[in-house]
XYZ file of C-alpha atoms in Angstrom:
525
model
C 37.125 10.627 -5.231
C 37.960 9.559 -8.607
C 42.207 10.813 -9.555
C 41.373 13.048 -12.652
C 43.204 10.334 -15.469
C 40.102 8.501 -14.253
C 37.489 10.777 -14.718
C 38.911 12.374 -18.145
C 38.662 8.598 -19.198
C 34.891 8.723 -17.660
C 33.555 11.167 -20.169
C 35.335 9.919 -22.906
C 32.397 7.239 -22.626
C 28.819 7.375 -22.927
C 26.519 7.568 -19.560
C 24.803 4.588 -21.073
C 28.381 2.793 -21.587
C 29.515 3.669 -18.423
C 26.489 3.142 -16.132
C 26.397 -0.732 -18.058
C 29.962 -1.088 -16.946
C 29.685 0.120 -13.352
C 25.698 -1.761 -12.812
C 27.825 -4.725 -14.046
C 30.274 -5.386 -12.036
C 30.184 -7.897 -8.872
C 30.178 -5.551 -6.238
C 27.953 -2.358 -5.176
C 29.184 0.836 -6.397
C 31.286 3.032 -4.681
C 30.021 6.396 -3.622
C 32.802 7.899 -5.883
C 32.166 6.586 -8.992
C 28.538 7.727 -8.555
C 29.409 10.578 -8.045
C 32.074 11.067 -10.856
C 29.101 10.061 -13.364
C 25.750 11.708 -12.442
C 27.816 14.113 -9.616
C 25.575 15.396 -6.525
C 23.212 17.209 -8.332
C 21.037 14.549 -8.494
C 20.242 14.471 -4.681
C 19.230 17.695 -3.979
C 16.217 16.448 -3.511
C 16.164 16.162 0.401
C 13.879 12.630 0.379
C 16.427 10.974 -2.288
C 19.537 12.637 -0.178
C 22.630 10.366 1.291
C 22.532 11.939 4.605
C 25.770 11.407 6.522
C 29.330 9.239 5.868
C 27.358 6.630 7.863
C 24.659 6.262 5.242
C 27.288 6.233 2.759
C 29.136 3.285 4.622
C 25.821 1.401 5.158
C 25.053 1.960 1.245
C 28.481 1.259 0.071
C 30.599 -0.703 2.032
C 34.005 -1.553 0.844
C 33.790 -5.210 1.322
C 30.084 -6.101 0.628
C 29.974 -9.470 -1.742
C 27.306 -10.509 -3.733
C 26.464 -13.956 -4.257
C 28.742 -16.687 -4.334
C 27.295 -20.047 -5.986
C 27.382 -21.572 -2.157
C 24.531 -19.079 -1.413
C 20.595 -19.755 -1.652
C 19.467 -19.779 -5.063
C 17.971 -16.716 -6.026
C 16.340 -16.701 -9.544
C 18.220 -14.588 -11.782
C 15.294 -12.116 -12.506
C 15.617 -10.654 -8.722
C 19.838 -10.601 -9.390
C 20.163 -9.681 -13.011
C 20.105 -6.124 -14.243
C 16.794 -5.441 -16.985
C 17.455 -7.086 -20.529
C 16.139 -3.974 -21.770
C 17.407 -0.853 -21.507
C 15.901 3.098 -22.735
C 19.479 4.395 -24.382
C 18.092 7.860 -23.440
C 19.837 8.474 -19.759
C 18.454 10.916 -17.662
C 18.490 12.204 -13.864
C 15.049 9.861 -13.450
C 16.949 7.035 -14.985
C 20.294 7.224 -12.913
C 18.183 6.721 -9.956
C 16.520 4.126 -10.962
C 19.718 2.563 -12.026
C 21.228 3.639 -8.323
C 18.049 2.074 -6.644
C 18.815 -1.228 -8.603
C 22.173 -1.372 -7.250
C 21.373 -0.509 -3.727
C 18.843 -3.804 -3.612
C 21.095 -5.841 -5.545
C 23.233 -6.950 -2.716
C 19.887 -7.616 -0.164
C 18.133 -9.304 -2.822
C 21.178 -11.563 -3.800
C 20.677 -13.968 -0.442
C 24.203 -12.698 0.775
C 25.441 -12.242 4.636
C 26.269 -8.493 5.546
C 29.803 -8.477 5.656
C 29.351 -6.882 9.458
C 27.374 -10.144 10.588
C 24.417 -11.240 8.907
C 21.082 -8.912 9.820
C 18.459 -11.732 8.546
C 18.631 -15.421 8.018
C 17.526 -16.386 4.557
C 15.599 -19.553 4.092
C 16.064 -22.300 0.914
C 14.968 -19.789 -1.610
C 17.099 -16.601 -0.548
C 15.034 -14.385 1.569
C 15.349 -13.436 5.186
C 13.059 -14.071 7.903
C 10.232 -11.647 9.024
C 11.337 -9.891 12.289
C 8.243 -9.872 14.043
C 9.226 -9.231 17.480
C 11.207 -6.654 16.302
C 8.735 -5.064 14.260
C 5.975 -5.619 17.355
C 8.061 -3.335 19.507
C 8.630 -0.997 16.932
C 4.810 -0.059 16.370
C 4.012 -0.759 20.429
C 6.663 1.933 21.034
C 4.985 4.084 18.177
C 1.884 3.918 20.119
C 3.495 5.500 23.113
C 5.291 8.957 24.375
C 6.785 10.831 20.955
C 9.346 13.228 20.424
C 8.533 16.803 20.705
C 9.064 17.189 16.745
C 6.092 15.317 16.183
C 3.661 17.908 16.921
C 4.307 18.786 13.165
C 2.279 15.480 12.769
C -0.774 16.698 15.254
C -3.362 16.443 11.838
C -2.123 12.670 11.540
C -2.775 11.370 14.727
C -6.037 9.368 14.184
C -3.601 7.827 11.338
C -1.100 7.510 13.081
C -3.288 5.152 15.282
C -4.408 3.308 12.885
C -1.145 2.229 11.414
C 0.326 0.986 14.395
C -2.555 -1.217 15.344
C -3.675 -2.507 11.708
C 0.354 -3.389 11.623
C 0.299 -4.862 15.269
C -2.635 -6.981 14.479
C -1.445 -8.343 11.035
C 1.055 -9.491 12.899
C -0.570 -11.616 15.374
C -1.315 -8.803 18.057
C -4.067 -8.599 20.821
C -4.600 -4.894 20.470
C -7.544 -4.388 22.910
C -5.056 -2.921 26.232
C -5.372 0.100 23.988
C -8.906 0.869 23.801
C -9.525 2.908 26.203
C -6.559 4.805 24.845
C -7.914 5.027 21.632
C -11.548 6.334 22.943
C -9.658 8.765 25.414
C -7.832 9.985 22.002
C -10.452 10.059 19.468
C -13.283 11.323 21.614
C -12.293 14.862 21.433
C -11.445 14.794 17.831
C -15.162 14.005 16.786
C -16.729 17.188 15.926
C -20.505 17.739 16.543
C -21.403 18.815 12.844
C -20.070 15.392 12.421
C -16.557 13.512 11.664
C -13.593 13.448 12.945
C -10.510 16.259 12.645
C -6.947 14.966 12.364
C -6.759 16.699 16.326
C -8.475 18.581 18.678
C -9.789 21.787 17.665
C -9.793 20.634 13.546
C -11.972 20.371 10.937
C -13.505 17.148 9.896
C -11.636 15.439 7.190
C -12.456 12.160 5.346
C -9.117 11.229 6.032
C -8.805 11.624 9.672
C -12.774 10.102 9.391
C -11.931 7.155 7.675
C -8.830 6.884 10.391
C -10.538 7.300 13.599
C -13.767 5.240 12.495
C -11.032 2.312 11.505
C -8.891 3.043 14.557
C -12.400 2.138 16.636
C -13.094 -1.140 14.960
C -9.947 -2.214 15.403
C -9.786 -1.732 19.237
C -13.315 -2.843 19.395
C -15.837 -2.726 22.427
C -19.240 -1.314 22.387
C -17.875 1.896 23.703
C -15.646 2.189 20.849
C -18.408 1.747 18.506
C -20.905 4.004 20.425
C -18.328 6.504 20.160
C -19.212 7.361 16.431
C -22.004 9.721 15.619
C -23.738 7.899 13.106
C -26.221 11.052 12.494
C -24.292 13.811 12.615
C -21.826 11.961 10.400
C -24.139 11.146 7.899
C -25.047 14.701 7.811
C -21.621 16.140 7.149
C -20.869 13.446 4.296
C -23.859 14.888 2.698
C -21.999 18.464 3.062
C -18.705 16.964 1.457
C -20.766 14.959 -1.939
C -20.564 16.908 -4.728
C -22.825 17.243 -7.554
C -20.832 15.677 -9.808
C -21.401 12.556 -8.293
C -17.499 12.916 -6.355
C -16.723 13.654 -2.485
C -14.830 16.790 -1.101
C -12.235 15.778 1.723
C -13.816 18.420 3.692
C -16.460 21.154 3.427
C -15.006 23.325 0.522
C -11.736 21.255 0.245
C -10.277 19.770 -2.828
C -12.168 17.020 -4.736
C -10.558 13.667 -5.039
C -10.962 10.362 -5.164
C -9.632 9.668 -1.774
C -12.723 11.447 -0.613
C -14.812 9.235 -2.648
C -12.903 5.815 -1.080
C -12.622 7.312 2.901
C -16.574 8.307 2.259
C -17.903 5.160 0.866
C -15.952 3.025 3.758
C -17.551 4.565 6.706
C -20.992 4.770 4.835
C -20.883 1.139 4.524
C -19.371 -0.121 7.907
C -21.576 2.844 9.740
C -24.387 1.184 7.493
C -25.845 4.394 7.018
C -28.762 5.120 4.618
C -27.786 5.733 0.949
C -30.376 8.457 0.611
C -28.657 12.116 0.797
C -29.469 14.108 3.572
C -32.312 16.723 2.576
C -29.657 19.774 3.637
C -27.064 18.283 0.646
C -26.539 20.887 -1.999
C -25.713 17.624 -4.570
C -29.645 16.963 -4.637
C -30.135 18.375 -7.495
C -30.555 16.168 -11.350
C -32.051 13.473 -9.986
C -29.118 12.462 -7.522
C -30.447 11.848 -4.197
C -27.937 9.490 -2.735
C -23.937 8.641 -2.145
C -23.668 7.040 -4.757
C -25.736 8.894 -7.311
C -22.956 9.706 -10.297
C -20.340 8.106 -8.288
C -19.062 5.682 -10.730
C -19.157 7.733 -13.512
C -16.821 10.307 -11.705
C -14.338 7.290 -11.035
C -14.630 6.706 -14.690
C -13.636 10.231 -15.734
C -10.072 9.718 -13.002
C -9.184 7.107 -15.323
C -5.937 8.752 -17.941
C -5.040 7.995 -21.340
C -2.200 5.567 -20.416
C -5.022 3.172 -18.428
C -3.915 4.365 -14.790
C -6.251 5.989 -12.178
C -5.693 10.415 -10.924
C -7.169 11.545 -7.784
C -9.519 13.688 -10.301
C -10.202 14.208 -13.720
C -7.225 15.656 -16.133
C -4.423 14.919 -13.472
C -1.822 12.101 -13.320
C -2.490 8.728 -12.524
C -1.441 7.270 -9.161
C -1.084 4.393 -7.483
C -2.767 4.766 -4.499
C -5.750 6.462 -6.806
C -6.017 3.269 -8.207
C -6.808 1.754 -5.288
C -8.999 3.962 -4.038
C -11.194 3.534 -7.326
C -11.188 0.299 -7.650
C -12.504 -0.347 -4.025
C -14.531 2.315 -4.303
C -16.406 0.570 -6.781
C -16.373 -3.131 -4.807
C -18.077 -1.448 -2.252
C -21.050 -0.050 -4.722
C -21.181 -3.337 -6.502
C -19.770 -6.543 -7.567
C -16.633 -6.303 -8.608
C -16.980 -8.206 -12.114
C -19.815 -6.129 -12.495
C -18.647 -2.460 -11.537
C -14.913 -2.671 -12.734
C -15.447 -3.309 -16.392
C -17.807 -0.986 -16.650
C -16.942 2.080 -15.670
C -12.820 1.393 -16.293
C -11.192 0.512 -19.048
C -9.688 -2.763 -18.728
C -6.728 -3.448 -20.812
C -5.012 -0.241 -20.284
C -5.560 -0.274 -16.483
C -3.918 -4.025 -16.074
C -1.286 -2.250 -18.339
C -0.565 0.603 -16.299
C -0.473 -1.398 -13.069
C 1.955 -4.114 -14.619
C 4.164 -1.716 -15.624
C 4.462 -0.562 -11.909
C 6.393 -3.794 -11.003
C 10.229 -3.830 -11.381
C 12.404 -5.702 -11.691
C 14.883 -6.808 -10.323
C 13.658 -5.177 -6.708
C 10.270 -7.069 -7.080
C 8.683 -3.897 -5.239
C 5.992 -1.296 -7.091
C 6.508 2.161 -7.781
C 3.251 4.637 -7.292
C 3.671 6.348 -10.871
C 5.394 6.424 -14.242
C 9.219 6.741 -14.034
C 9.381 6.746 -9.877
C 11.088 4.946 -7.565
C 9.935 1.488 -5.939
C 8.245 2.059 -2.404
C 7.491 -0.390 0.022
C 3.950 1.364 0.614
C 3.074 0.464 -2.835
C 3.174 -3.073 -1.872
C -0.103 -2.448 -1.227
C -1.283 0.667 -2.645
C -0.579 -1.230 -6.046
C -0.429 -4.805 -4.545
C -3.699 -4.565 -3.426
C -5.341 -3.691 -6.989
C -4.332 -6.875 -8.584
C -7.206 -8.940 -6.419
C -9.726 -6.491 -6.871
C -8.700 -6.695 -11.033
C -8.799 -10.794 -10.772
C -12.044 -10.708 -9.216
C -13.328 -8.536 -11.858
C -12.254 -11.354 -14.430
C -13.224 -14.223 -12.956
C -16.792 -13.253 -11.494
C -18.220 -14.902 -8.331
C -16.500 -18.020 -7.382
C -16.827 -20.880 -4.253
C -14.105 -22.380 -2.393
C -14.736 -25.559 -5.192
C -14.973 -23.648 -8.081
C -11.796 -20.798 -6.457
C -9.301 -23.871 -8.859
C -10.653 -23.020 -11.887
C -10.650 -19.431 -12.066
C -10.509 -18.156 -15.512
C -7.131 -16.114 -14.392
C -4.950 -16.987 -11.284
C -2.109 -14.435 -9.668
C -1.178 -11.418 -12.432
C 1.739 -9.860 -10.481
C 4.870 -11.300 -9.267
C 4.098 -12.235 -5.946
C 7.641 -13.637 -4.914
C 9.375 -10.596 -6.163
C 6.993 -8.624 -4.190
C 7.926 -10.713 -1.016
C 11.245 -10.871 -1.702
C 11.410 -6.707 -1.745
C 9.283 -6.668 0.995
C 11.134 -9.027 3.132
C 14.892 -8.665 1.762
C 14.944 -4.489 1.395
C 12.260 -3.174 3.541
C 12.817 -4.488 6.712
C 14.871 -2.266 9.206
C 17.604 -4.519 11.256
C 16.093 -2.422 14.770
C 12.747 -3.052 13.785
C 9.739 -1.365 11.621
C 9.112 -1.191 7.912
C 10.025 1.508 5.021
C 10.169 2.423 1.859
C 13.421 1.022 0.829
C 17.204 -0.055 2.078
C 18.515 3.566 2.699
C 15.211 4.924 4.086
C 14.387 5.024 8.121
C 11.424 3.033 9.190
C 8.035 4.579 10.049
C 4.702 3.661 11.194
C 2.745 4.303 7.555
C 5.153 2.457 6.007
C 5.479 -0.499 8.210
C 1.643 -0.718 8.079
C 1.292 -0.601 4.475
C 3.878 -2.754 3.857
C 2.178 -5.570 5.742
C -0.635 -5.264 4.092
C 1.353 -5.643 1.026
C 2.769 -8.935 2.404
C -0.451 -10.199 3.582
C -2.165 -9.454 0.133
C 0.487 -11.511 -1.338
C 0.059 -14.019 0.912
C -3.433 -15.008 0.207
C -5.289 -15.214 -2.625
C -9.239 -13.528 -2.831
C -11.796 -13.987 -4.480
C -15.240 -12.918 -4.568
C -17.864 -15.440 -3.150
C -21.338 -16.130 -4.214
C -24.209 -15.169 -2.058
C -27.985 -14.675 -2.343
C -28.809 -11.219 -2.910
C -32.189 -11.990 -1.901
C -31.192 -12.847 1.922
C -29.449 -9.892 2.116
C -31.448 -6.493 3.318
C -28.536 -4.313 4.265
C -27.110 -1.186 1.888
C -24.057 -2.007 0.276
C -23.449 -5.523 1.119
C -20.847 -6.241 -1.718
C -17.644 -5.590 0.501
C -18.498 -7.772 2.870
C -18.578 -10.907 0.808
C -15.552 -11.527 -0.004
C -13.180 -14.854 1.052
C -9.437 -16.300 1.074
C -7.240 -18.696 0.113
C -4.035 -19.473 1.216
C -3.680 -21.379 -1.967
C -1.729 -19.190 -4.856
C -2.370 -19.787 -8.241
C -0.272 -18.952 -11.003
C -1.461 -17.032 -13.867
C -1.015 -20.377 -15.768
C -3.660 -22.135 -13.101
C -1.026 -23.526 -11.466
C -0.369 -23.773 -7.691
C 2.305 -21.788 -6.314
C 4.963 -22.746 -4.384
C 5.214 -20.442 -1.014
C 8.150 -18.482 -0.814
C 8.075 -17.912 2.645
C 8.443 -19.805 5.901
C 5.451 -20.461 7.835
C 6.511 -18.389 10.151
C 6.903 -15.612 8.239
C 3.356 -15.275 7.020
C 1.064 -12.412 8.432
C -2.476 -12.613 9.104
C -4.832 -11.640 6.340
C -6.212 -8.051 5.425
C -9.652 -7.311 3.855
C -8.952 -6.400 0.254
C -11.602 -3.440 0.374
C -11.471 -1.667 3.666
C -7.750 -2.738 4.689
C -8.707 -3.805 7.981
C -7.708 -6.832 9.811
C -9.811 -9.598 8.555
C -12.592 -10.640 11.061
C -12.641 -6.247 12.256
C -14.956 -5.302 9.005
C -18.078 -8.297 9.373
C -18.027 -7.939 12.718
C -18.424 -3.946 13.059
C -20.497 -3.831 10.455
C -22.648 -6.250 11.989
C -22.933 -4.462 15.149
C -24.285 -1.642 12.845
C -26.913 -3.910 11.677
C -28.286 -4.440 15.503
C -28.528 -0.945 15.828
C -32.550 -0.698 14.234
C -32.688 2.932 15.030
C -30.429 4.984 12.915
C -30.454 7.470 15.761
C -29.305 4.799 18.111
């Protein structure tokens, strides 16, 4: 600890004066002179907690050096504290300030001093560690510890982590259908959906999980699996009158409801029209999406972002959720501007971005999170698409706006702070790796990968419900917001396979079930 001349000469400054002087110098901080300024009060917060003398070490090693000029070149903006600072210091700001240092030294290109955990490439970011992350989720998929029984309502999600992130990164995932079927198959309940285990209530959540957890694996068993009636019956228990969803019968009201709801509707390819037993025919609304949009438009807050209902604060992930929501009702350039304020929206999600980390944060004055690469990564295509209308893979050049996030500082947070050196994803540098993490993550890094746009079709040769989602296409050219191309940050080698922007599924999984839908003429069938 700090001798007490020191800290008497501490609060003889100003936290702002003091925090400059320590986030200044060339190395990390050392535990004790965080501590002598904001002391351990700020921590008790168990998730923000320094857990042991080896997290400590890990965070704040003696010897850790940040970049000599030797080292990869690493554009100042990813190195460099903000050029603008709030003078007002609080608990929410000395964390921030704390984060920033913490990434500082992974972000800077520089060796550990304990051996290096990553080689960096010509621009200053490590590798990806597939195999590593591979056996991470494979071993996720396997026998658990006995704690996680506290996770029994997650396991459909659970599933469907590990495989989206196994098959984003270049994964045959099929040895684990009949797994999957095995699992699932009890969890489907015969008023319709799926519970998060056996014995549970349906949930759109679990739902949306299991249903995506099927397509992934594949099969016609897999897809036979799913009720189609009996689950179109229960979504008609969980619309509301007010145009929103329920999670489940008599749960809360959301938007995540609304987003898990209008997936399955449209991969199941069930009919719009309500069922006659739905208590939300009344004024006129006699399908899913009868006042749907309009109740996404009421989520929307005064400072642009997206709530999981009306009157609450805006979220990230909401945003998402919304925003797809409507892709899947319409076209984008059609559905977005009109039922969500535009300016204030791209506001709110811009300001989500930090830097230097690169990474998003899911709300106003919170941390960056490495699920938000995609919970807030993966608005920004549905947002360009709403700008720049339908385009082809010609006319995909001249699009009226290009890229309008940072996607190199994403990557670089992605790749420099959320990668564990034993393998699997997570939230940041101090964190432990996890399956939802390392799944959303990857998504985060595929989205930033490749660039989307919507693509023409003829509405005319088109005789399915809901066909919007499905028509939507890639490049793995990056333009700049300026129109110009961008330079890939990353190796080859380091790139992931792409994920559909709308149902976050590995690319080829959403046509393809959906299409098998299609064949079925009977709904019954």
């Amino acid at each position: 600890m700090a001798s007490p001349e020191s800290q008497q000469e501490i609060r003889k400054q100003s936290p702002l004066d003091r925090w400059d002087e320590l986030l200044s110098r060339t190395t990390p901080l050392k535990e004790e002179d965080f501590e002598a300024e904001i002391g351990t009060g700020a921590y008790n917060d168990a998730d923000e907690a320094i857990r042991s003398e080896d997290d400590i070490e890990f965070l704040f090693p003696r010897d850790r050096q940040m970049p000599s000029q030797d080292g990869p070149l690493v554009p100042d903006l990813f190195t460099s504290l903000p050029p603008i600072r709030d003078l007002l210091s609080t608990e929410s700001s000395k964390l921030q300030d704390y984060t920033i240092q913490e990434c500082r030294p992974f972000l800077s290109g520089t060796d550990e001093p304990r051996g290096s955990i990553f080689d960096y490439n010509e621009h200053g970011i490590p590798k990806l560690e597939r195999e590593k992350h591979i056996t991470f989720l494979h071993g996720s998929l396997g026998e658990l510890p006995a704690g996680f029984v506290a996770a029994d309502a997650s396991r459909p999600w659970m599933l469907y982590w590990a495989l989206t992130g196994l098959c984003l990164l270049g994964e045959d995932v099929t040895k684990y259908r009949q797994s999957v079927i095995s699992t699932l198959k009890p969890m489907q309940n015969s008023n319709g959906g799926f519970g998060g285990g056996h014995g549970q209530m349906s949930h759109c959540a679990s739902s949306y999980a299991a249903v995506l957890s099927l397509f992934i694996v594949g099969g016609d068993e897999a897809l036979s699996l799913i009720n189609r009636q009996s689950m179109w019956k229960w979504l008609g228990d969980v619309k509301q009158r007010d145009g929103g969803f329920q999670v489940c019968v008599g749960g809360e009201e959301d938007v995540r409801g609304a987003y898990c709801s209008m997936v399955i509707i449209s991969l199941l390819n069930l009919p719009l029209d309500l069922p006659a037993s739905s208590s939300a025919r009344v004024n006129q609304h006699d399908t899913f999406v009868s006042g749907l949009p309009e109740y996404l438009s009421r989520c929307q807050t005064f400072e642009g972002g997206i709530a999981g209902s009306p009157g609450t604060e805006a979220h990230g992930a909401y945003a998402f959720c919304a925003l797809a929501c409507l892709c899947i009702i319409g076209e984008p350039h059609e559905m977005i501007p009109r039922y969500l304020d535009m300016h204030p929206l791209i506001a709110w999600l811009s300001a989500r971005q930090y830097a230097p980390e690169g990474g998003f944060s899911g709300r106003v004055n919170k941390l960056v999170d490495g699920c938000y690469s995609f919970w807030v990564g993966g608005c920004w295509p549905l947002v360009e698409a709403a700008l720049n209308g339908t385009r082809t893979v010609n006319s995909f050049r001249t699009s009226l706006v290009g890229s309008l996030y940072n996607r190199e500082g994403l990557q670089r947070y992605i790749l420099c702070c959320c990668q564990d050196k034993r393998g699997g994803l997570k939230d940041k540098p101090r964190k432990h790796p996890d399956p939802y993490h390392s799944c959303y993550v990857l998504a985060g890094l595929s989205s930033a990968q490749h660039a989307y746009y919507y693509a023409e079709f003829d509405h005319s040769q088109s005789s399915a419900a809901l066909p919007s989602a499905l028509h939507w296409a890639y490049s793995n050219t990056i333009l700049s917001s300026m129109g110009e191309e961008e330079e890939h940050v990353c190796e080859e080698d380091d790139r992931v396979n792409v994920i559909h922007p709308i149902y976050v599924l590995p690319w080829s999984v959403a046509e393809r079930s959906r299409a098998w839908y299609e064949s079925k003429v009977d709904f019954l069938s």
